């Protein structure tokens, strides 16, 4: 597709379960970002991938969160042992060299019950 | 990091120009100022960015002061669909250079 694609669009999971969120960036974009947005709040940076460089994980809130990017394209954000406070919209964005125009996906709404 | 300050909310009459201010007094000489907006329940959308010269595209104009300590995003003829949260952001100076979003300005375009 032409834009950043995220799946699933909605995910409801039970507390304590693991979840995987997927992001398909725009083809050729070397930079990929993950953010999360809690209800009524701003965007919180989670992790950043740029080409083959080591990712910047400085925004990950705990060791239950991890992300990988395979082959410089698709990225998966994994949350282990989910907690209710993990409930949020998780947004992915991609761009050419960092800090040019970034294109965001529509997000995955995660609800932990 | 280029920290930015924006008013929390603004109203604008439909068809009039919306002028959204942003202070970024700590911005460094080679840091761009970016503007994004987020319409309710959607992902953020890039609007425009600039370094020191005024910029214009099909969506908006960006006026940056000569000292680069502030800028104004101008939507020349606001429509109801322009109601959104507008973010003025500068990149992090850290290794990731991620876009750091603040709380933005909620612009409400009134009929």
JSON list of C-alpha atoms in Angstrom, two decimals:
[
{"chain": "A", "resi": 1, "resn": "UNK", "atom": "CA", "xyz": [0.00, 0.00, 0.00]},
{"chain": "A", "resi": 2, "resn": "UNK", "atom": "CA", "xyz": [0.95, 3.64, -0.22]},
{"chain": "A", "resi": 3, "resn": "UNK", "atom": "CA", "xyz": [0.92, 4.41, 3.49]},
{"chain": "A", "resi": 4, "resn": "UNK", "atom": "CA", "xyz": [2.08, 3.01, 6.81]},
{"chain": "A", "resi": 5, "resn": "UNK", "atom": "CA", "xyz": [-0.01, -0.01, 7.70]},
{"chain": "A", "resi": 6, "resn": "UNK", "atom": "CA", "xyz": [-0.57, -1.23, 11.25]},
{"chain": "A", "resi": 7, "resn": "UNK", "atom": "CA", "xyz": [-2.27, -4.38, 12.41]},
{"chain": "A", "resi": 8, "resn": "UNK", "atom": "CA", "xyz": [-4.43, -5.21, 14.14]},
{"chain": "A", "resi": 9, "resn": "UNK", "atom": "CA", "xyz": [-6.41, -2.00, 14.27]},
{"chain": "A", "resi": 10, "resn": "UNK", "atom": "CA", "xyz": [-7.93, -3.05, 17.57]},
{"chain": "A", "resi": 11, "resn": "UNK", "atom": "CA", "xyz": [-6.76, -5.59, 20.14]},
{"chain": "A", "resi": 12, "resn": "UNK", "atom": "CA", "xyz": [-8.41, -6.58, 23.38]},
{"chain": "A", "resi": 13, "resn": "UNK", "atom": "CA", "xyz": [-6.34, -8.79, 25.61]},
{"chain": "A", "resi": 14, "resn": "UNK", "atom": "CA", "xyz": [-6.47, -10.12, 29.12]},
{"chain": "A", "resi": 15, "resn": "UNK", "atom": "CA", "xyz": [-4.11, -8.83, 31.75]},
{"chain": "A", "resi": 16, "resn": "UNK", "atom": "CA", "xyz": [-0.95, -10.93, 31.84]},
{"chain": "A", "resi": 17, "resn": "UNK", "atom": "CA", "xyz": [-1.08, -12.02, 28.20]},
{"chain": "A", "resi": 18, "resn": "UNK", "atom": "CA", "xyz": [1.54, -11.14, 25.62]},
{"chain": "A", "resi": 19, "resn": "UNK", "atom": "CA", "xyz": [0.65, -9.11, 22.52]},
{"chain": "A", "resi": 20, "resn": "UNK", "atom": "CA", "xyz": [2.37, -8.37, 19.23]},
{"chain": "A", "resi": 21, "resn": "UNK", "atom": "CA", "xyz": [1.67, -5.27, 17.20]},
{"chain": "A", "resi": 22, "resn": "UNK", "atom": "CA", "xyz": [2.80, -5.04, 13.61]},
{"chain": "A", "resi": 23, "resn": "UNK", "atom": "CA", "xyz": [3.91, -2.10, 11.48]},
{"chain": "A", "resi": 24, "resn": "UNK", "atom": "CA", "xyz": [4.50, -2.15, 7.73]},
{"chain": "A", "resi": 25, "resn": "UNK", "atom": "CA", "xyz": [6.35, 1.06, 6.85]},
{"chain": "A", "resi": 26, "resn": "UNK", "atom": "CA", "xyz": [6.37, 2.79, 3.51]},
{"chain": "A", "resi": 27, "resn": "UNK", "atom": "CA", "xyz": [8.71, 0.99, 1.13]},
{"chain": "A", "resi": 28, "resn": "UNK", "atom": "CA", "xyz": [12.18, 2.51, 1.13]},
{"chain": "A", "resi": 29, "resn": "UNK", "atom": "CA", "xyz": [11.80, 4.39, 4.39]},
{"chain": "A", "resi": 30, "resn": "UNK", "atom": "CA", "xyz": [14.85, 3.72, 6.52]},
{"chain": "A", "resi": 31, "resn": "UNK", "atom": "CA", "xyz": [13.57, 5.33, 9.72]},
{"chain": "A", "resi": 32, "resn": "UNK", "atom": "CA", "xyz": [10.78, 3.77, 11.79]},
{"chain": "A", "resi": 33, "resn": "UNK", "atom": "CA", "xyz": [9.29, 5.10, 15.01]},
{"chain": "A", "resi": 34, "resn": "UNK", "atom": "CA", "xyz": [6.91, 3.67, 17.60]},
{"chain": "A", "resi": 35, "resn": "UNK", "atom": "CA", "xyz": [4.85, 5.96, 19.82]},
{"chain": "A", "resi": 36, "resn": "UNK", "atom": "CA", "xyz": [1.96, 5.38, 22.16]},
{"chain": "A", "resi": 37, "resn": "UNK", "atom": "CA", "xyz": [-0.89, 7.67, 23.07]},
{"chain": "A", "resi": 38, "resn": "UNK", "atom": "CA", "xyz": [-3.02, 7.16, 26.12]},
{"chain": "A", "resi": 39, "resn": "UNK", "atom": "CA", "xyz": [-6.57, 8.50, 26.14]},
{"chain": "A", "resi": 40, "resn": "UNK", "atom": "CA", "xyz": [-6.52, 12.29, 26.03]},
{"chain": "A", "resi": 41, "resn": "UNK", "atom": "CA", "xyz": [-2.76, 12.45, 26.24]},
{"chain": "A", "resi": 42, "resn": "UNK", "atom": "CA", "xyz": [0.07, 13.40, 23.90]},
{"chain": "A", "resi": 43, "resn": "UNK", "atom": "CA", "xyz": [2.36, 11.09, 21.98]},
{"chain": "A", "resi": 44, "resn": "UNK", "atom": "CA", "xyz": [4.98, 9.24, 24.00]},
{"chain": "A", "resi": 45, "resn": "UNK", "atom": "CA", "xyz": [8.09, 8.12, 22.13]},
{"chain": "A", "resi": 46, "resn": "UNK", "atom": "CA", "xyz": [8.93, 4.44, 22.55]},
{"chain": "A", "resi": 47, "resn": "UNK", "atom": "CA", "xyz": [11.62, 3.31, 20.13]},
{"chain": "A", "resi": 48, "resn": "UNK", "atom": "CA", "xyz": [13.34, 4.36, 16.90]},
{"chain": "A", "resi": 49, "resn": "UNK", "atom": "CA", "xyz": [15.03, 2.35, 14.16]},
{"chain": "A", "resi": 50, "resn": "UNK", "atom": "CA", "xyz": [17.32, 3.90, 11.56]},
{"chain": "A", "resi": 51, "resn": "UNK", "atom": "CA", "xyz": [18.76, 1.66, 8.88]},
{"chain": "A", "resi": 52, "resn": "UNK", "atom": "CA", "xyz": [21.21, -0.88, 10.27]},
{"chain": "A", "resi": 53, "resn": "UNK", "atom": "CA", "xyz": [22.08, 1.20, 13.31]},
{"chain": "A", "resi": 54, "resn": "UNK", "atom": "CA", "xyz": [21.30, 0.00, 16.80]},
{"chain": "A", "resi": 55, "resn": "UNK", "atom": "CA", "xyz": [17.78, 1.09, 17.72]},
{"chain": "A", "resi": 56, "resn": "UNK", "atom": "CA", "xyz": [17.18, 3.84, 20.25]},
{"chain": "A", "resi": 57, "resn": "UNK", "atom": "CA", "xyz": [15.16, 2.13, 22.97]},
{"chain": "A", "resi": 58, "resn": "UNK", "atom": "CA", "xyz": [15.28, 5.02, 25.40]},
{"chain": "A", "resi": 59, "resn": "UNK", "atom": "CA", "xyz": [11.51, 5.48, 25.43]},
{"chain": "A", "resi": 60, "resn": "UNK", "atom": "CA", "xyz": [10.49, 1.94, 26.28]},
{"chain": "A", "resi": 61, "resn": "UNK", "atom": "CA", "xyz": [8.72, 2.15, 29.65]},
{"chain": "A", "resi": 62, "resn": "UNK", "atom": "CA", "xyz": [9.79, -1.24, 31.01]},
{"chain": "A", "resi": 63, "resn": "UNK", "atom": "CA", "xyz": [11.55, -4.46, 30.07]},
{"chain": "A", "resi": 64, "resn": "UNK", "atom": "CA", "xyz": [8.15, -5.94, 29.21]},
{"chain": "A", "resi": 65, "resn": "UNK", "atom": "CA", "xyz": [8.33, -3.89, 26.00]},
{"chain": "A", "resi": 66, "resn": "UNK", "atom": "CA", "xyz": [10.53, -4.87, 23.07]},
{"chain": "A", "resi": 67, "resn": "UNK", "atom": "CA", "xyz": [10.59, -4.26, 19.35]},
{"chain": "A", "resi": 68, "resn": "UNK", "atom": "CA", "xyz": [12.38, -5.61, 16.37]},
{"chain": "A", "resi": 69, "resn": "UNK", "atom": "CA", "xyz": [12.65, -4.69, 12.74]},
{"chain": "A", "resi": 70, "resn": "UNK", "atom": "CA", "xyz": [13.36, -7.50, 10.35]},
{"chain": "A", "resi": 71, "resn": "UNK", "atom": "CA", "xyz": [15.19, -6.87, 7.10]},
{"chain": "A", "resi": 72, "resn": "UNK", "atom": "CA", "xyz": [14.92, -3.14, 7.57]},
{"chain": "A", "resi": 73, "resn": "UNK", "atom": "CA", "xyz": [11.21, -3.24, 6.81]},
{"chain": "A", "resi": 74, "resn": "UNK", "atom": "CA", "xyz": [8.42, -4.69, 8.95]},
{"chain": "A", "resi": 75, "resn": "UNK", "atom": "CA", "xyz": [8.56, -3.99, 12.68]},
{"chain": "A", "resi": 76, "resn": "UNK", "atom": "CA", "xyz": [6.91, -5.80, 15.56]},
{"chain": "A", "resi": 77, "resn": "UNK", "atom": "CA", "xyz": [6.31, -4.27, 18.99]},
{"chain": "A", "resi": 78, "resn": "UNK", "atom": "CA", "xyz": [5.88, -6.91, 21.67]},
{"chain": "A", "resi": 79, "resn": "UNK", "atom": "CA", "xyz": [4.40, -6.30, 25.10]},
{"chain": "A", "resi": 80, "resn": "UNK", "atom": "CA", "xyz": [4.81, -9.15, 27.56]},
{"chain": "A", "resi": 81, "resn": "UNK", "atom": "CA", "xyz": [2.59, -9.75, 30.58]},
{"chain": "A", "resi": 82, "resn": "UNK", "atom": "CA", "xyz": [0.31, -6.87, 29.67]},
{"chain": "A", "resi": 83, "resn": "UNK", "atom": "CA", "xyz": [-1.01, -4.57, 32.38]},
{"chain": "A", "resi": 84, "resn": "UNK", "atom": "CA", "xyz": [-4.05, -2.32, 32.34]},
{"chain": "A", "resi": 85, "resn": "UNK", "atom": "CA", "xyz": [-1.85, 0.77, 32.14]},
{"chain": "A", "resi": 86, "resn": "UNK", "atom": "CA", "xyz": [-0.57, -0.52, 28.78]},
{"chain": "A", "resi": 87, "resn": "UNK", "atom": "CA", "xyz": [-3.97, 0.31, 27.29]},
{"chain": "A", "resi": 88, "resn": "UNK", "atom": "CA", "xyz": [-3.37, 2.99, 24.65]},
{"chain": "A", "resi": 89, "resn": "UNK", "atom": "CA", "xyz": [-3.18, 3.61, 20.93]},
{"chain": "A", "resi": 90, "resn": "UNK", "atom": "CA", "xyz": [0.18, 2.46, 19.59]},
{"chain": "A", "resi": 91, "resn": "UNK", "atom": "CA", "xyz": [1.31, 4.48, 16.58]},
{"chain": "A", "resi": 92, "resn": "UNK", "atom": "CA", "xyz": [4.00, 3.65, 14.07]},
{"chain": "A", "resi": 93, "resn": "UNK", "atom": "CA", "xyz": [5.62, 6.13, 11.68]},
{"chain": "A", "resi": 94, "resn": "UNK", "atom": "CA", "xyz": [8.26, 5.89, 8.99]},
{"chain": "A", "resi": 95, "resn": "UNK", "atom": "CA", "xyz": [10.36, 8.34, 7.03]},
{"chain": "A", "resi": 96, "resn": "UNK", "atom": "CA", "xyz": [13.40, 8.71, 4.83]},
{"chain": "A", "resi": 97, "resn": "UNK", "atom": "CA", "xyz": [16.47, 9.98, 6.73]},
{"chain": "A", "resi": 98, "resn": "UNK", "atom": "CA", "xyz": [15.33, 10.87, 10.22]},
{"chain": "A", "resi": 99, "resn": "UNK", "atom": "CA", "xyz": [13.39, 14.05, 10.78]},
{"chain": "A", "resi": 100, "resn": "UNK", "atom": "CA", "xyz": [12.13, 14.63, 7.29]},
{"chain": "A", "resi": 101, "resn": "UNK", "atom": "CA", "xyz": [8.40, 14.21, 6.83]},
{"chain": "A", "resi": 102, "resn": "UNK", "atom": "CA", "xyz": [7.24, 11.24, 8.90]},
{"chain": "A", "resi": 103, "resn": "UNK", "atom": "CA", "xyz": [4.15, 9.32, 7.87]},
{"chain": "A", "resi": 104, "resn": "UNK", "atom": "CA", "xyz": [2.03, 7.81, 10.61]},
{"chain": "A", "resi": 105, "resn": "UNK", "atom": "CA", "xyz": [-0.19, 4.78, 10.51]},
{"chain": "A", "resi": 106, "resn": "UNK", "atom": "CA", "xyz": [-3.68, 4.78, 11.95]},
{"chain": "A", "resi": 107, "resn": "UNK", "atom": "CA", "xyz": [-2.51, 2.99, 15.06]},
{"chain": "A", "resi": 108, "resn": "UNK", "atom": "CA", "xyz": [-3.45, -0.10, 17.03]},
{"chain": "A", "resi": 109, "resn": "UNK", "atom": "CA", "xyz": [-5.87, 0.48, 19.88]},
{"chain": "A", "resi": 110, "resn": "UNK", "atom": "CA", "xyz": [-4.84, -1.88, 22.67]},
{"chain": "A", "resi": 111, "resn": "UNK", "atom": "CA", "xyz": [-7.23, -2.53, 25.53]},
{"chain": "A", "resi": 112, "resn": "UNK", "atom": "CA", "xyz": [-6.08, -4.66, 28.45]},
{"chain": "A", "resi": 113, "resn": "UNK", "atom": "CA", "xyz": [-8.95, -6.01, 30.54]},
{"chain": "B", "resi": 1, "resn": "UNK", "atom": "CA", "xyz": [16.47, 19.35, 22.87]},
{"chain": "B", "resi": 2, "resn": "UNK", "atom": "CA", "xyz": [14.37, 21.99, 21.19]},
{"chain": "B", "resi": 3, "resn": "UNK", "atom": "CA", "xyz": [11.59, 22.41, 23.77]},
{"chain": "B", "resi": 4, "resn": "UNK", "atom": "CA", "xyz": [8.48, 24.11, 22.46]},
{"chain": "B", "resi": 5, "resn": "UNK", "atom": "CA", "xyz": [5.65, 26.02, 24.11]},
{"chain": "B", "resi": 6, "resn": "UNK", "atom": "CA", "xyz": [2.19, 26.38, 22.61]},
{"chain": "B", "resi": 7, "resn": "UNK", "atom": "CA", "xyz": [-1.14, 27.68, 23.90]},
{"chain": "B", "resi": 8, "resn": "UNK", "atom": "CA", "xyz": [-3.37, 24.78, 24.92]},
{"chain": "B", "resi": 9, "resn": "UNK", "atom": "CA", "xyz": [-6.35, 25.87, 22.83]},
{"chain": "B", "resi": 10, "resn": "UNK", "atom": "CA", "xyz": [-7.55, 28.37, 20.22]},
{"chain": "B", "resi": 11, "resn": "UNK", "atom": "CA", "xyz": [-10.74, 29.07, 18.33]},
{"chain": "B", "resi": 12, "resn": "UNK", "atom": "CA", "xyz": [-11.04, 30.34, 14.79]},
{"chain": "B", "resi": 13, "resn": "UNK", "atom": "CA", "xyz": [-14.04, 31.26, 12.64]},
{"chain": "B", "resi": 14, "resn": "UNK", "atom": "CA", "xyz": [-14.54, 29.21, 9.52]},
{"chain": "B", "resi": 15, "resn": "UNK", "atom": "CA", "xyz": [-13.05, 30.92, 6.47]},
{"chain": "B", "resi": 16, "resn": "UNK", "atom": "CA", "xyz": [-10.74, 33.09, 8.52]},
{"chain": "B", "resi": 17, "resn": "UNK", "atom": "CA", "xyz": [-7.00, 32.64, 8.90]},
{"chain": "B", "resi": 18, "resn": "UNK", "atom": "CA", "xyz": [-5.85, 30.57, 11.86]},
{"chain": "B", "resi": 19, "resn": "UNK", "atom": "CA", "xyz": [-2.54, 31.71, 13.33]},
{"chain": "B", "resi": 20, "resn": "UNK", "atom": "CA", "xyz": [-0.97, 29.22, 15.71]},
{"chain": "B", "resi": 21, "resn": "UNK", "atom": "CA", "xyz": [2.04, 30.43, 17.68]},
{"chain": "B", "resi": 22, "resn": "UNK", "atom": "CA", "xyz": [4.94, 28.43, 19.03]},
{"chain": "B", "resi": 23, "resn": "UNK", "atom": "CA", "xyz": [7.91, 29.40, 21.16]},
{"chain": "B", "resi": 24, "resn": "UNK", "atom": "CA", "xyz": [11.11, 27.41, 20.74]},
{"chain": "B", "resi": 25, "resn": "UNK", "atom": "CA", "xyz": [13.69, 29.60, 22.40]},
{"chain": "B", "resi": 26, "resn": "UNK", "atom": "CA", "xyz": [16.17, 26.74, 22.96]},
{"chain": "B", "resi": 27, "resn": "UNK", "atom": "CA", "xyz": [16.32, 25.63, 19.34]},
{"chain": "B", "resi": 28, "resn": "UNK", "atom": "CA", "xyz": [19.84, 25.29, 17.98]},
{"chain": "B", "resi": 29, "resn": "UNK", "atom": "CA", "xyz": [21.11, 26.66, 14.70]},
{"chain": "B", "resi": 30, "resn": "UNK", "atom": "CA", "xyz": [20.72, 23.46, 12.70]},
{"chain": "B", "resi": 31, "resn": "UNK", "atom": "CA", "xyz": [17.43, 22.21, 14.13]},
{"chain": "B", "resi": 32, "resn": "UNK", "atom": "CA", "xyz": [14.30, 22.38, 12.06]},
{"chain": "B", "resi": 33, "resn": "UNK", "atom": "CA", "xyz": [10.88, 23.25, 13.41]},
{"chain": "B", "resi": 34, "resn": "UNK", "atom": "CA", "xyz": [8.18, 20.78, 12.40]},
{"chain": "B", "resi": 35, "resn": "UNK", "atom": "CA", "xyz": [4.42, 21.10, 12.51]},
{"chain": "B", "resi": 36, "resn": "UNK", "atom": "CA", "xyz": [2.07, 18.15, 12.64]},
{"chain": "B", "resi": 37, "resn": "UNK", "atom": "CA", "xyz": [-1.62, 17.90, 13.37]},
{"chain": "B", "resi": 38, "resn": "UNK", "atom": "CA", "xyz": [-3.79, 15.15, 14.73]},
{"chain": "B", "resi": 39, "resn": "UNK", "atom": "CA", "xyz": [-7.44, 14.99, 13.88]},
{"chain": "B", "resi": 40, "resn": "UNK", "atom": "CA", "xyz": [-9.50, 13.09, 16.42]},
{"chain": "B", "resi": 41, "resn": "UNK", "atom": "CA", "xyz": [-8.94, 9.32, 16.30]},
{"chain": "B", "resi": 42, "resn": "UNK", "atom": "CA", "xyz": [-6.39, 9.54, 13.49]},
{"chain": "B", "resi": 43, "resn": "UNK", "atom": "CA", "xyz": [-2.61, 9.32, 13.35]},
{"chain": "B", "resi": 44, "resn": "UNK", "atom": "CA", "xyz": [-0.62, 12.57, 13.23]},
{"chain": "B", "resi": 45, "resn": "UNK", "atom": "CA", "xyz": [-0.24, 14.22, 9.84]},
{"chain": "B", "resi": 46, "resn": "UNK", "atom": "CA", "xyz": [2.79, 16.18, 8.71]},
{"chain": "B", "resi": 47, "resn": "UNK", "atom": "CA", "xyz": [2.03, 19.79, 7.75]},
{"chain": "B", "resi": 48, "resn": "UNK", "atom": "CA", "xyz": [5.25, 21.69, 7.14]},
{"chain": "B", "resi": 49, "resn": "UNK", "atom": "CA", "xyz": [8.75, 22.27, 8.44]},
{"chain": "B", "resi": 50, "resn": "UNK", "atom": "CA", "xyz": [11.35, 25.03, 8.25]},
{"chain": "B", "resi": 51, "resn": "UNK", "atom": "CA", "xyz": [14.80, 26.09, 9.38]},
{"chain": "B", "resi": 52, "resn": "UNK", "atom": "CA", "xyz": [15.01, 29.86, 9.14]},
{"chain": "B", "resi": 53, "resn": "UNK", "atom": "CA", "xyz": [13.19, 30.96, 6.01]},
{"chain": "B", "resi": 54, "resn": "UNK", "atom": "CA", "xyz": [9.44, 31.26, 5.72]},
{"chain": "B", "resi": 55, "resn": "UNK", "atom": "CA", "xyz": [7.87, 28.26, 4.07]},
{"chain": "B", "resi": 56, "resn": "UNK", "atom": "CA", "xyz": [4.60, 27.69, 2.24]},
{"chain": "B", "resi": 57, "resn": "UNK", "atom": "CA", "xyz": [2.93, 24.61, 0.87]},
{"chain": "B", "resi": 58, "resn": "UNK", "atom": "CA", "xyz": [-0.56, 23.59, -0.13]},
{"chain": "B", "resi": 59, "resn": "UNK", "atom": "CA", "xyz": [-1.63, 23.17, 3.47]},
{"chain": "B", "resi": 60, "resn": "UNK", "atom": "CA", "xyz": [-0.14, 26.09, 5.34]},
{"chain": "B", "resi": 61, "resn": "UNK", "atom": "CA", "xyz": [2.50, 28.77, 5.72]},
{"chain": "B", "resi": 62, "resn": "UNK", "atom": "CA", "xyz": [5.21, 28.83, 8.34]},
{"chain": "B", "resi": 63, "resn": "UNK", "atom": "CA", "xyz": [6.64, 32.13, 9.53]},
{"chain": "B", "resi": 64, "resn": "UNK", "atom": "CA", "xyz": [9.84, 31.86, 11.56]},
{"chain": "B", "resi": 65, "resn": "UNK", "atom": "CA", "xyz": [11.20, 34.90, 13.39]},
{"chain": "B", "resi": 66, "resn": "UNK", "atom": "CA", "xyz": [14.67, 36.10, 12.49]},
{"chain": "B", "resi": 67, "resn": "UNK", "atom": "CA", "xyz": [16.07, 35.02, 15.86]},
{"chain": "B", "resi": 68, "resn": "UNK", "atom": "CA", "xyz": [14.37, 31.59, 15.36]},
{"chain": "B", "resi": 69, "resn": "UNK", "atom": "CA", "xyz": [12.96, 31.68, 18.87]},
{"chain": "B", "resi": 70, "resn": "UNK", "atom": "CA", "xyz": [9.37, 31.47, 17.70]},
{"chain": "B", "resi": 71, "resn": "UNK", "atom": "CA", "xyz": [7.24, 30.62, 14.73]},
{"chain": "B", "resi": 72, "resn": "UNK", "atom": "CA", "xyz": [3.64, 30.87, 13.57]},
{"chain": "B", "resi": 73, "resn": "UNK", "atom": "CA", "xyz": [1.71, 28.34, 11.55]},
{"chain": "B", "resi": 74, "resn": "UNK", "atom": "CA", "xyz": [-0.88, 29.98, 9.34]},
{"chain": "B", "resi": 75, "resn": "UNK", "atom": "CA", "xyz": [-3.89, 28.19, 7.88]},
{"chain": "B", "resi": 76, "resn": "UNK", "atom": "CA", "xyz": [-5.08, 30.86, 5.44]},
{"chain": "B", "resi": 77, "resn": "UNK", "atom": "CA", "xyz": [-8.74, 29.86, 5.19]},
{"chain": "B", "resi": 78, "resn": "UNK", "atom": "CA", "xyz": [-9.66, 27.54, 8.03]},
{"chain": "B", "resi": 79, "resn": "UNK", "atom": "CA", "xyz": [-12.39, 24.97, 7.47]},
{"chain": "B", "resi": 80, "resn": "UNK", "atom": "CA", "xyz": [-14.27, 22.79, 9.94]},
{"chain": "B", "resi": 81, "resn": "UNK", "atom": "CA", "xyz": [-12.03, 19.89, 8.89]},
{"chain": "B", "resi": 82, "resn": "UNK", "atom": "CA", "xyz": [-9.02, 21.77, 10.22]},
{"chain": "B", "resi": 83, "resn": "UNK", "atom": "CA", "xyz": [-10.24, 21.23, 13.78]},
{"chain": "B", "resi": 84, "resn": "UNK", "atom": "CA", "xyz": [-7.40, 19.23, 15.33]},
{"chain": "B", "resi": 85, "resn": "UNK", "atom": "CA", "xyz": [-4.53, 19.29, 17.79]},
{"chain": "B", "resi": 86, "resn": "UNK", "atom": "CA", "xyz": [-1.56, 21.09, 16.22]},
{"chain": "B", "resi": 87, "resn": "UNK", "atom": "CA", "xyz": [1.93, 20.15, 17.36]},
{"chain": "B", "resi": 88, "resn": "UNK", "atom": "CA", "xyz": [4.98, 22.35, 16.97]},
{"chain": "B", "resi": 89, "resn": "UNK", "atom": "CA", "xyz": [8.00, 20.14, 17.50]},
{"chain": "B", "resi": 90, "resn": "UNK", "atom": "CA", "xyz": [11.72, 20.11, 17.18]},
{"chain": "B", "resi": 91, "resn": "UNK", "atom": "CA", "xyz": [13.84, 16.99, 16.95]},
{"chain": "B", "resi": 92, "resn": "UNK", "atom": "CA", "xyz": [15.64, 15.57, 19.92]},
{"chain": "B", "resi": 93, "resn": "UNK", "atom": "CA", "xyz": [19.33, 16.35, 20.06]},
{"chain": "B", "resi": 94, "resn": "UNK", "atom": "CA", "xyz": [19.99, 12.80, 21.19]},
{"chain": "B", "resi": 95, "resn": "UNK", "atom": "CA", "xyz": [21.24, 9.99, 19.02]},
{"chain": "B", "resi": 96, "resn": "UNK", "atom": "CA", "xyz": [17.78, 8.99, 17.88]},
{"chain": "B", "resi": 97, "resn": "UNK", "atom": "CA", "xyz": [16.71, 12.46, 16.81]},
{"chain": "B", "resi": 98, "resn": "UNK", "atom": "CA", "xyz": [13.16, 11.31, 17.33]},
{"chain": "B", "resi": 99, "resn": "UNK", "atom": "CA", "xyz": [10.34, 13.78, 16.98]},
{"chain": "B", "resi": 100, "resn": "UNK", "atom": "CA", "xyz": [9.33, 14.85, 20.48]},
{"chain": "B", "resi": 101, "resn": "UNK", "atom": "CA", "xyz": [5.66, 15.79, 20.71]},
{"chain": "B", "resi": 102, "resn": "UNK", "atom": "CA", "xyz": [4.45, 18.18, 23.39]},
{"chain": "B", "resi": 103, "resn": "UNK", "atom": "CA", "xyz": [0.83, 18.75, 24.31]},
{"chain": "B", "resi": 104, "resn": "UNK", "atom": "CA", "xyz": [0.04, 20.91, 21.27]},
{"chain": "B", "resi": 105, "resn": "UNK", "atom": "CA", "xyz": [-2.75, 23.42, 20.60]},
{"chain": "B", "resi": 106, "resn": "UNK", "atom": "CA", "xyz": [-6.33, 22.27, 20.22]},
{"chain": "B", "resi": 107, "resn": "UNK", "atom": "CA", "xyz": [-7.66, 24.36, 17.34]},
{"chain": "B", "resi": 108, "resn": "UNK", "atom": "CA", "xyz": [-11.42, 24.49, 17.05]},
{"chain": "B", "resi": 109, "resn": "UNK", "atom": "CA", "xyz": [-12.82, 25.98, 13.86]},
{"chain": "B", "resi": 110, "resn": "UNK", "atom": "CA", "xyz": [-16.27, 27.38, 14.52]},
{"chain": "B", "resi": 111, "resn": "UNK", "atom": "CA", "xyz": [-19.03, 27.58, 11.90]}
]
